[in-house]
PDB file of C-alpha atoms in Angstrom:
ATOM      1  CA  MET A 204       0.864 -62.694 -41.730  1.00  0.00           C
ATOM      2  CA  ASN A 205       0.957 -58.990 -41.119  1.00  0.00           C
ATOM      3  CA  LYS A 206       3.957 -57.008 -39.821  1.00  0.00           C
ATOM      4  CA  LYS A 207       2.914 -57.181 -36.223  1.00  0.00           C
ATOM      5  CA  GLN A 208       2.321 -60.931 -36.357  1.00  0.00           C
ATOM      6  CA  TYR A 209       5.687 -61.419 -38.165  1.00  0.00           C
ATOM      7  CA  ILE A 210       7.615 -59.479 -35.511  1.00  0.00           C
ATOM      8  CA  THR A 211       5.820 -61.394 -32.722  1.00  0.00           C
ATOM      9  CA  LYS A 212       6.693 -64.723 -34.326  1.00  0.00           C
ATOM     10  CA  CYS A 213      10.358 -63.607 -34.622  1.00  0.00           C
ATOM     11  CA  LYS A 214      10.248 -62.801 -30.852  1.00  0.00           C
ATOM     12  CA  LYS A 215       8.704 -66.077 -29.764  1.00  0.00           C
ATOM     13  CA  ASP A 216      10.189 -68.494 -32.307  1.00  0.00           C
ATOM     14  CA  PHE A 217      13.989 -68.561 -32.568  1.00  0.00           C
ATOM     15  CA  ILE A 218      13.879 -71.073 -35.448  1.00  0.00           C
ATOM     16  CA  PHE A 219      11.628 -68.762 -37.475  1.00  0.00           C
ATOM     17  CA  CYS A 220      13.617 -65.664 -36.648  1.00  0.00           C
ATOM     18  CA  ALA A 221      16.982 -67.360 -37.529  1.00  0.00           C
ATOM     19  CA  LYS A 222      15.602 -68.716 -40.858  1.00  0.00           C
ATOM     20  CA  GLU A 223      13.951 -65.433 -41.839  1.00  0.00           C
ATOM     21  CA  GLN A 224      16.375 -62.833 -40.570  1.00  0.00           C
ATOM     22  CA  TYR A 225      19.807 -64.185 -39.520  1.00  0.00           C
ATOM     23  CA  LYS A 226      22.530 -64.372 -42.051  1.00  0.00           C
ATOM     24  CA  ILE A 227      25.821 -66.299 -41.537  1.00  0.00           C
ATOM     25  CA  ARG A 228      29.104 -66.411 -43.362  1.00  0.00           C
ATOM     26  CA  SER A 229      29.646 -69.572 -45.413  1.00  0.00           C
ATOM     27  CA  LEU A 230      31.939 -70.958 -48.086  1.00  0.00           C
ATOM     28  CA  ASN A 231      30.562 -71.398 -51.604  1.00  0.00           C
ATOM     29  CA  GLU A 232      32.417 -74.554 -52.595  1.00  0.00           C
ATOM     30  CA  SER A 233      31.758 -74.018 -56.315  1.00  0.00           C
ATOM     31  CA  THR A 234      33.396 -70.584 -56.326  1.00  0.00           C
ATOM     32  CA  GLY A 235      35.814 -70.944 -53.366  1.00  0.00           C
ATOM     33  CA  LYS A 236      34.584 -67.560 -52.005  1.00  0.00           C
ATOM     34  CA  PHE A 237      32.742 -66.712 -48.771  1.00  0.00           C
ATOM     35  CA  GLY A 238      29.415 -65.039 -48.723  1.00  0.00           C
ATOM     36  CA  LEU A 239      26.325 -64.483 -46.576  1.00  0.00           C
ATOM     37  CA  ILE A 240      23.561 -67.150 -46.603  1.00  0.00           C
ATOM     38  CA  PRO A 241      20.377 -67.602 -44.487  1.00  0.00           C
ATOM     39  CA  PHE A 242      20.925 -69.512 -41.261  1.00  0.00           C
ATOM     40  CA  LYS A 243      20.321 -73.189 -41.834  1.00  0.00           C
ATOM     41  CA  LEU A 244      20.349 -75.674 -38.970  1.00  0.00           C
ATOM     42  CA  ASN A 245      22.306 -78.858 -39.248  1.00  0.00           C
ATOM     43  CA  PRO A 246      21.409 -82.119 -37.351  1.00  0.00           C
ATOM     44  CA  GLU A 247      23.852 -81.383 -34.475  1.00  0.00           C
ATOM     45  CA  GLN A 248      22.370 -77.920 -33.915  1.00  0.00           C
ATOM     46  CA  ILE A 249      18.831 -79.316 -34.005  1.00  0.00           C
ATOM     47  CA  ASP A 250      19.755 -81.874 -31.304  1.00  0.00           C
ATOM     48  CA  LEU A 251      21.263 -79.126 -29.118  1.00  0.00           C
ATOM     49  CA  LEU A 252      18.168 -76.960 -29.578  1.00  0.00           C
ATOM     50  CA  ASN A 253      16.010 -79.873 -28.391  1.00  0.00           C
ATOM     51  CA  THR A 254      18.164 -80.172 -25.249  1.00  0.00           C
ATOM     52  CA  ILE A 255      17.857 -76.444 -24.666  1.00  0.00           C
ATOM     53  CA  GLN A 256      14.016 -76.616 -24.961  1.00  0.00           C
ATOM     54  CA  HIS A 257      13.878 -79.644 -22.670  1.00  0.00           C
ATOM     55  CA  GLN A 258      15.802 -77.677 -20.030  1.00  0.00           C
ATOM     56  CA  LEU A 259      13.615 -74.617 -20.344  1.00  0.00           C
ATOM     57  CA  ASP A 260      10.524 -76.801 -20.030  1.00  0.00           C
ATOM     58  CA  THR A 261      11.822 -78.644 -16.949  1.00  0.00           C
ATOM     59  CA  LEU A 262      14.194 -76.185 -15.179  1.00  0.00           C
ATOM     60  CA  GLY A 263      13.263 -72.861 -16.672  1.00  0.00           C
ATOM     61  CA  TYR A 264      16.954 -72.115 -17.423  1.00  0.00           C
ATOM     62  CA  VAL A 265      19.700 -73.675 -19.534  1.00  0.00           C
ATOM     63  CA  ARG A 266      22.991 -75.191 -18.370  1.00  0.00           C
ATOM     64  CA  ILE A 267      24.886 -77.271 -20.942  1.00  0.00           C
ATOM     65  CA  ILE A 268      28.466 -78.456 -21.353  1.00  0.00           C
ATOM     66  CA  ILE A 269      29.412 -79.344 -24.942  1.00  0.00           C
ATOM     67  CA  LEU A 270      32.405 -81.516 -25.979  1.00  0.00           C
ATOM     68  CA  LYS A 271      32.579 -81.420 -29.787  1.00  0.00           C
ATOM     69  CA  SER A 272      34.560 -81.605 -32.942  1.00  0.00           C
ATOM     70  CA  ARG A 273      35.449 -78.447 -34.836  1.00  0.00           C
ATOM     71  CA  LYS A 274      33.247 -76.955 -37.568  1.00  0.00           C
ATOM     72  CA  LEU A 275      29.956 -78.307 -36.425  1.00  0.00           C
ATOM     73  CA  GLY A 276      28.452 -74.818 -36.041  1.00  0.00           C
ATOM     74  CA  PHE A 277      28.071 -74.531 -32.268  1.00  0.00           C
ATOM     75  CA  SER A 278      29.725 -71.152 -31.898  1.00  0.00           C
ATOM     76  CA  THR A 279      27.463 -69.890 -34.636  1.00  0.00           C
ATOM     77  CA  LEU A 280      24.281 -71.335 -33.048  1.00  0.00           C
ATOM     78  CA  ILE A 281      25.151 -70.051 -29.537  1.00  0.00           C
ATOM     79  CA  GLN A 282      25.906 -66.591 -30.800  1.00  0.00           C
ATOM     80  CA  ALA A 283      22.670 -66.519 -32.768  1.00  0.00           C
ATOM     81  CA  LEU A 284      20.817 -67.549 -29.568  1.00  0.00           C
ATOM     82  CA  ALA A 285      22.705 -64.793 -27.622  1.00  0.00           C
ATOM     83  CA  VAL A 286      21.588 -62.161 -30.150  1.00  0.00           C
ATOM     84  CA  HIS A 287      17.998 -63.377 -30.071  1.00  0.00           C
ATOM     85  CA  HIS A 288      18.064 -63.365 -26.228  1.00  0.00           C
ATOM     86  CA  CYS A 289      19.283 -59.727 -26.202  1.00  0.00           C
ATOM     87  CA  GLN A 290      16.933 -58.512 -28.888  1.00  0.00           C
ATOM     88  CA  TRP A 291      13.797 -59.817 -27.245  1.00  0.00           C
ATOM     89  CA  THR A 292      14.610 -59.764 -23.524  1.00  0.00           C
ATOM     90  CA  ARG A 293      14.929 -56.205 -22.120  1.00  0.00           C
ATOM     91  CA  HIS A 294      18.017 -55.357 -20.046  1.00  0.00           C
ATOM     92  CA  SER A 295      19.667 -58.748 -20.684  1.00  0.00           C
ATOM     93  CA  GLU A 296      23.364 -59.172 -20.977  1.00  0.00           C
ATOM     94  CA  ALA A 297      25.082 -61.767 -23.215  1.00  0.00           C
ATOM     95  CA  LEU A 298      28.770 -62.463 -22.535  1.00  0.00           C
ATOM     96  CA  THR A 299      31.155 -64.761 -24.435  1.00  0.00           C
ATOM     97  CA  ILE A 300      34.582 -65.392 -23.106  1.00  0.00           C
ATOM     98  CA  ALA A 301      37.040 -66.809 -25.710  1.00  0.00           C
ATOM     99  CA  HIS A 302      40.533 -68.224 -25.262  1.00  0.00           C
ATOM    100  CA  HIS A 303      42.439 -65.931 -27.673  1.00  0.00           C
ATOM    101  CA  ARG A 304      41.998 -62.458 -29.082  1.00  0.00           C
ATOM    102  CA  SER A 305      41.578 -63.781 -32.648  1.00  0.00           C
ATOM    103  CA  ALA A 306      38.875 -66.153 -31.475  1.00  0.00           C
ATOM    104  CA  THR A 307      37.151 -63.307 -29.634  1.00  0.00           C
ATOM    105  CA  GLU A 308      37.015 -61.215 -32.767  1.00  0.00           C
ATOM    106  CA  TYR A 309      35.873 -64.153 -34.847  1.00  0.00           C
ATOM    107  CA  ILE A 310      33.055 -65.120 -32.524  1.00  0.00           C
ATOM    108  CA  PHE A 311      31.969 -61.502 -32.043  1.00  0.00           C
ATOM    109  CA  GLY A 312      31.812 -61.195 -35.889  1.00  0.00           C
ATOM    110  CA  ILE A 313      29.180 -63.886 -35.969  1.00  0.00           C
ATOM    111  CA  GLY A 314      26.717 -61.889 -33.852  1.00  0.00           C
ATOM    112  CA  LYS A 315      27.737 -58.563 -35.440  1.00  0.00           C
ATOM    113  CA  ARG A 316      27.043 -59.951 -38.871  1.00  0.00           C
ATOM    114  CA  ILE A 317      23.614 -61.167 -37.845  1.00  0.00           C
ATOM    115  CA  VAL A 318      22.634 -57.807 -36.363  1.00  0.00           C
ATOM    116  CA  GLU A 319      23.971 -55.782 -39.267  1.00  0.00           C
ATOM    117  CA  ASN A 320      22.120 -57.831 -41.895  1.00  0.00           C
ATOM    118  CA  MET A 321      18.674 -57.943 -40.287  1.00  0.00           C
ATOM    119  CA  HIS A 322      15.810 -55.934 -41.625  1.00  0.00           C
ATOM    120  CA  GLY A 323      15.728 -52.648 -39.751  1.00  0.00           C
ATOM    121  CA  ALA A 324      12.073 -52.940 -38.869  1.00  0.00           C
ATOM    122  CA  VAL A 325      12.528 -56.264 -37.016  1.00  0.00           C
ATOM    123  CA  GLY A 326      13.726 -56.158 -33.406  1.00  0.00           C
ATOM    124  CA  PRO A 327      14.785 -53.260 -31.299  1.00  0.00           C
ATOM    125  CA  SER A 328      17.035 -50.581 -32.671  1.00  0.00           C
ATOM    126  CA  LEU A 329      20.624 -50.189 -31.574  1.00  0.00           C
ATOM    127  CA  GLY A 330      21.236 -47.834 -28.635  1.00  0.00           C
ATOM    128  CA  GLU A 331      24.654 -46.767 -29.933  1.00  0.00           C
ATOM    129  CA  LYS A 332      27.102 -47.514 -32.741  1.00  0.00           C
ATOM    130  CA  VAL A 333      28.736 -50.901 -32.569  1.00  0.00           C
ATOM    131  CA  LYS A 334      32.251 -50.473 -31.230  1.00  0.00           C
ATOM    132  CA  GLY A 335      34.897 -52.816 -29.959  1.00  0.00           C
ATOM    133  CA  ASN A 336      33.427 -56.222 -29.408  1.00  0.00           C
ATOM    134  CA  ARG A 337      30.152 -54.881 -27.869  1.00  0.00           C
ATOM    135  CA  ILE A 338      26.643 -54.284 -29.189  1.00  0.00           C
ATOM    136  CA  ALA A 339      24.088 -52.286 -27.211  1.00  0.00           C
ATOM    137  CA  TRP A 340      20.405 -52.087 -27.985  1.00  0.00           C
ATOM    138  CA  ALA A 341      17.943 -49.387 -27.125  1.00  0.00           C
ATOM    139  CA  ASN A 342      16.031 -51.930 -24.939  1.00  0.00           C
ATOM    140  CA  GLY A 343      18.945 -51.893 -22.465  1.00  0.00           C
ATOM    141  CA  SER A 344      20.478 -55.169 -23.579  1.00  0.00           C
ATOM    142  CA  THR A 345      24.203 -55.754 -24.427  1.00  0.00           C
ATOM    143  CA  PHE A 346      26.039 -58.464 -26.355  1.00  0.00           C
ATOM    144  CA  GLN A 347      29.761 -58.640 -25.661  1.00  0.00           C
ATOM    145  CA  CYS A 348      32.761 -60.900 -26.435  1.00  0.00           C
ATOM    146  CA  ARG A 349      35.932 -60.724 -24.354  1.00  0.00           C
ATOM    147  CA  THR A 350      39.201 -62.607 -24.188  1.00  0.00           C
ATOM    148  CA  GLN A 351      40.013 -64.606 -21.103  1.00  0.00           C
ATOM    149  CA  GLY A 352      42.677 -63.250 -18.844  1.00  0.00           C
ATOM    150  CA  GLY A 353      40.802 -61.004 -16.445  1.00  0.00           C
ATOM    151  CA  SER A 354      41.096 -61.159 -12.714  1.00  0.00           C
ATOM    152  CA  VAL A 355      38.684 -63.093 -10.455  1.00  0.00           C
ATOM    153  CA  ASP A 356      37.406 -59.885  -8.882  1.00  0.00           C
ATOM    154  CA  LYS A 357      36.627 -58.414 -12.322  1.00  0.00           C
ATOM    155  CA  GLU A 358      34.688 -61.473 -13.349  1.00  0.00           C
ATOM    156  CA  ARG A 359      32.759 -61.545 -10.130  1.00  0.00           C
ATOM    157  CA  GLY A 360      31.489 -58.138 -11.075  1.00  0.00           C
ATOM    158  CA  ALA A 361      29.808 -59.464 -14.260  1.00  0.00           C
ATOM    159  CA  THR A 362      26.016 -59.836 -14.389  1.00  0.00           C
ATOM    160  CA  PRO A 363      25.248 -61.868 -17.517  1.00  0.00           C
ATOM    161  CA  THR A 364      21.919 -63.503 -18.203  1.00  0.00           C
ATOM    162  CA  PHE A 365      23.502 -65.468 -21.112  1.00  0.00           C
ATOM    163  CA  LEU A 366      27.023 -66.784 -20.660  1.00  0.00           C
ATOM    164  CA  HIS A 367      29.145 -68.677 -23.167  1.00  0.00           C
ATOM    165  CA  LEU A 368      32.638 -69.996 -22.122  1.00  0.00           C
ATOM    166  CA  SER A 369      34.506 -71.050 -25.216  1.00  0.00           C
ATOM    167  CA  GLU A 370      37.505 -73.405 -25.459  1.00  0.00           C
ATOM    168  CA  VAL A 371      37.923 -73.370 -21.701  1.00  0.00           C
ATOM    169  CA  PRO A 372      40.860 -75.789 -21.651  1.00  0.00           C
ATOM    170  CA  SER A 373      42.983 -73.189 -23.456  1.00  0.00           C
ATOM    171  CA  TRP A 374      42.335 -70.539 -20.875  1.00  0.00           C
ATOM    172  CA  GLY A 375      45.558 -71.338 -18.902  1.00  0.00           C
ATOM    173  CA  THR A 376      47.828 -69.752 -21.456  1.00  0.00           C
ATOM    174  CA  GLY A 377      49.676 -66.836 -19.869  1.00  0.00           C
ATOM    175  CA  ARG A 378      47.666 -66.976 -16.735  1.00  0.00           C
ATOM    176  CA  VAL A 379      49.810 -66.448 -13.555  1.00  0.00           C
ATOM    177  CA  LYS A 380      47.804 -64.878 -10.713  1.00  0.00           C
ATOM    178  CA  SER A 381      44.656 -66.902 -11.058  1.00  0.00           C
ATOM    179  CA  SER A 382      43.605 -70.353 -12.186  1.00  0.00           C
ATOM    180  CA  VAL A 383      41.178 -71.295 -14.891  1.00  0.00           C
ATOM    181  CA  ALA A 384      38.915 -72.826 -12.224  1.00  0.00           C
ATOM    182  CA  ASP A 385      38.860 -69.603 -10.240  1.00  0.00           C
ATOM    183  CA  ILE A 386      37.923 -67.471 -13.274  1.00  0.00           C
ATOM    184  CA  ALA A 387      35.371 -69.939 -14.652  1.00  0.00           C
ATOM    185  CA  GLN A 388      33.669 -70.369 -11.281  1.00  0.00           C
ATOM    186  CA  ALA A 389      33.496 -66.640 -10.745  1.00  0.00           C
ATOM    187  CA  LEU A 390      31.735 -66.286 -14.078  1.00  0.00           C
ATOM    188  CA  LEU A 391      29.434 -69.233 -13.530  1.00  0.00           C
ATOM    189  CA  ASN A 392      28.485 -67.976 -10.090  1.00  0.00           C
ATOM    190  CA  SER A 393      27.561 -64.567 -11.574  1.00  0.00           C
ATOM    191  CA  VAL A 394      24.594 -66.110 -13.462  1.00  0.00           C
ATOM    192  CA  PRO A 395      21.674 -66.728 -11.112  1.00  0.00           C
ATOM    193  CA  ASP A 396      19.648 -69.980 -11.432  1.00  0.00           C
ATOM    194  CA  VAL A 397      16.481 -68.158 -12.526  1.00  0.00           C
ATOM    195  CA  PRO A 398      14.146 -68.663 -15.416  1.00  0.00           C
ATOM    196  CA  GLY A 399      15.397 -67.382 -18.778  1.00  0.00           C
ATOM    197  CA  THR A 400      19.127 -67.608 -18.133  1.00  0.00           C
ATOM    198  CA  PHE A 401      21.580 -69.555 -20.286  1.00  0.00           C
ATOM    199  CA  VAL A 402      25.079 -70.899 -19.652  1.00  0.00           C
ATOM    200  CA  PHE A 403      27.136 -72.875 -22.166  1.00  0.00           C
ATOM    201  CA  LEU A 404      30.585 -74.381 -21.621  1.00  0.00           C
ATOM    202  CA  GLU A 405      32.040 -75.727 -24.859  1.00  0.00           C
ATOM    203  CA  SER A 406      35.300 -76.978 -26.177  1.00  0.00           C
ATOM    204  CA  THR A 407      37.039 -79.370 -28.391  1.00  0.00           C
ATOM    205  CA  ALA A 408      38.955 -82.088 -26.568  1.00  0.00           C
ATOM    206  CA  ARG A 409      42.217 -80.717 -25.004  1.00  0.00           C
ATOM    207  CA  GLY A 410      43.511 -83.516 -22.894  1.00  0.00           C
ATOM    208  CA  ALA A 411      42.704 -84.768 -19.413  1.00  0.00           C
ATOM    209  CA  GLY A 412      42.983 -83.217 -15.965  1.00  0.00           C
ATOM    210  CA  ASN A 413      42.075 -79.640 -16.874  1.00  0.00           C
ATOM    211  CA  TYR A 414      39.035 -77.750 -15.565  1.00  0.00           C
ATOM    212  CA  PHE A 415      36.838 -78.510 -18.534  1.00  0.00           C
ATOM    213  CA  HIS A 416      37.637 -82.208 -18.405  1.00  0.00           C
ATOM    214  CA  GLU A 417      36.792 -82.279 -14.745  1.00  0.00           C
ATOM    215  CA  GLN A 418      33.391 -80.526 -15.350  1.00  0.00           C
ATOM    216  CA  TRP A 419      32.719 -82.963 -18.182  1.00  0.00           C
ATOM    217  CA  ILE A 420      33.426 -86.030 -16.010  1.00  0.00           C
ATOM    218  CA  ASN A 421      31.237 -84.503 -13.266  1.00  0.00           C
ATOM    219  CA  SER A 422      28.346 -83.894 -15.678  1.00  0.00           C
ATOM    220  CA  ILE A 423      28.624 -87.499 -17.024  1.00  0.00           C
ATOM    221  CA  ALA A 424      28.420 -88.736 -13.393  1.00  0.00           C
ATOM    222  CA  GLY A 425      25.376 -86.505 -12.678  1.00  0.00           C
ATOM    223  CA  ASP A 426      27.329 -84.482 -10.028  1.00  0.00           C
ATOM    224  CA  THR A 427      26.460 -81.189 -11.635  1.00  0.00           C
ATOM    225  CA  TYR A 428      23.450 -79.520 -13.128  1.00  0.00           C
ATOM    226  CA  PHE A 429      25.225 -79.224 -16.537  1.00  0.00           C
ATOM    227  CA  ALA A 430      23.769 -81.509 -19.193  1.00  0.00           C
ATOM    228  CA  PRO A 431      26.592 -83.137 -21.127  1.00  0.00           C
ATOM    229  CA  LYS A 432      26.394 -83.112 -24.935  1.00  0.00           C
ATOM    230  CA  PHE A 433      28.983 -84.815 -27.136  1.00  0.00           C
ATOM    231  CA  TYR A 434      29.182 -84.244 -30.823  1.00  0.00           C
ATOM    232  CA  SER A 435      31.641 -85.874 -33.201  1.00  0.00           C
ATOM    233  CA  TRP A 436      32.048 -86.025 -36.978  1.00  0.00           C
ATOM    234  CA  ALA A 437      32.225 -89.779 -36.586  1.00  0.00           C
ATOM    235  CA  ASP A 438      28.583 -89.769 -35.332  1.00  0.00           C
ATOM    236  CA  ARG A 439      27.262 -87.720 -38.243  1.00  0.00           C
ATOM    237  CA  GLU A 440      26.130 -90.650 -40.410  1.00  0.00           C
ATOM    238  CA  THR A 441      24.748 -92.684 -37.467  1.00  0.00           C
ATOM    239  CA  GLU A 442      23.381 -91.044 -34.323  1.00  0.00           C
ATOM    240  CA  PHE A 443      22.238 -87.852 -36.093  1.00  0.00           C
ATOM    241  CA  ASN A 444      20.909 -89.464 -39.222  1.00  0.00           C
ATOM    242  CA  VAL A 445      17.526 -89.659 -37.659  1.00  0.00           C
ATOM    243  CA  LYS A 446      14.508 -87.446 -37.241  1.00  0.00           C
ATOM    244  CA  ALA A 447      14.901 -84.903 -34.514  1.00  0.00           C
ATOM    245  CA  PRO A 448      12.729 -85.577 -31.451  1.00  0.00           C
ATOM    246  CA  THR A 449       9.533 -83.576 -30.939  1.00  0.00           C
ATOM    247  CA  THR A 450       9.473 -80.862 -28.361  1.00  0.00           C
ATOM    248  CA  LYS A 451       8.028 -77.324 -28.221  1.00  0.00           C
ATOM    249  CA  LEU A 452      10.645 -76.581 -30.788  1.00  0.00           C
ATOM    250  CA  GLN A 453       8.869 -79.392 -32.574  1.00  0.00           C
ATOM    251  CA  LYS A 454       8.918 -80.192 -36.263  1.00  0.00           C
ATOM    252  CA  ILE A 455      12.123 -78.151 -36.604  1.00  0.00           C
ATOM    253  CA  GLU A 456      12.987 -79.813 -39.881  1.00  0.00           C
ATOM    254  CA  ASP A 457       9.556 -78.892 -41.261  1.00  0.00           C
ATOM    255  CA  LYS A 458      10.205 -75.215 -40.478  1.00  0.00           C
ATOM    256  CA  LEU A 459      13.347 -75.328 -42.627  1.00  0.00           C
ATOM    257  CA  HIS A 460      11.472 -76.144 -45.760  1.00  0.00           C
TER     258      HIS A 460
END
């Protein structure tokens, strides 16, 4: 394909763009050192992408709550999706809220690394130098990671089109003047239910009775528009040892070879 066709395919096909252009940090087990490798989807990520596509096909927007084990690659996938959303959707705003400053910096590093290691001729140019935990493109889109702890009024002023709330049960640490539920709801309400918007709540298990647990129970009961997705290392050799279902993101596994 020529350059124009290649760029168009990157725009319309996240899988293709991720495989061709996105680099992630990974451990080389033979050397014990970290390095950059091409983005490679695992079975859990494939399953989540299928759910995302199903919601886009049926609702036009994405609302998913994820209860998961650690190190299954969901932060990486969601940040890659956020970057893709910003690169190819003008005047979009991707926002991730993490539970701790170190987590904020780590998560932001995923997206920053992807952007900095793409070919310069693919996607829009940056509108300014990357600074803090924010990336701004010349197309008017921004990608930002922040640490929880802001006021309700501040979060009501946000206007994200892509929202990722990470490790929500841990948001209560140090919070005095507002509750986790107040902050989370202010953020969730800031995203309109219109086509092309994305919202992800994700966390590892952190006990019962907290806001995330309540939202998970509600989603299981069908009392919310969030689709519940549960991923465990214990399921890796059973539930996910099957061919991914076919959708418009179909034949994902074929695209990886």
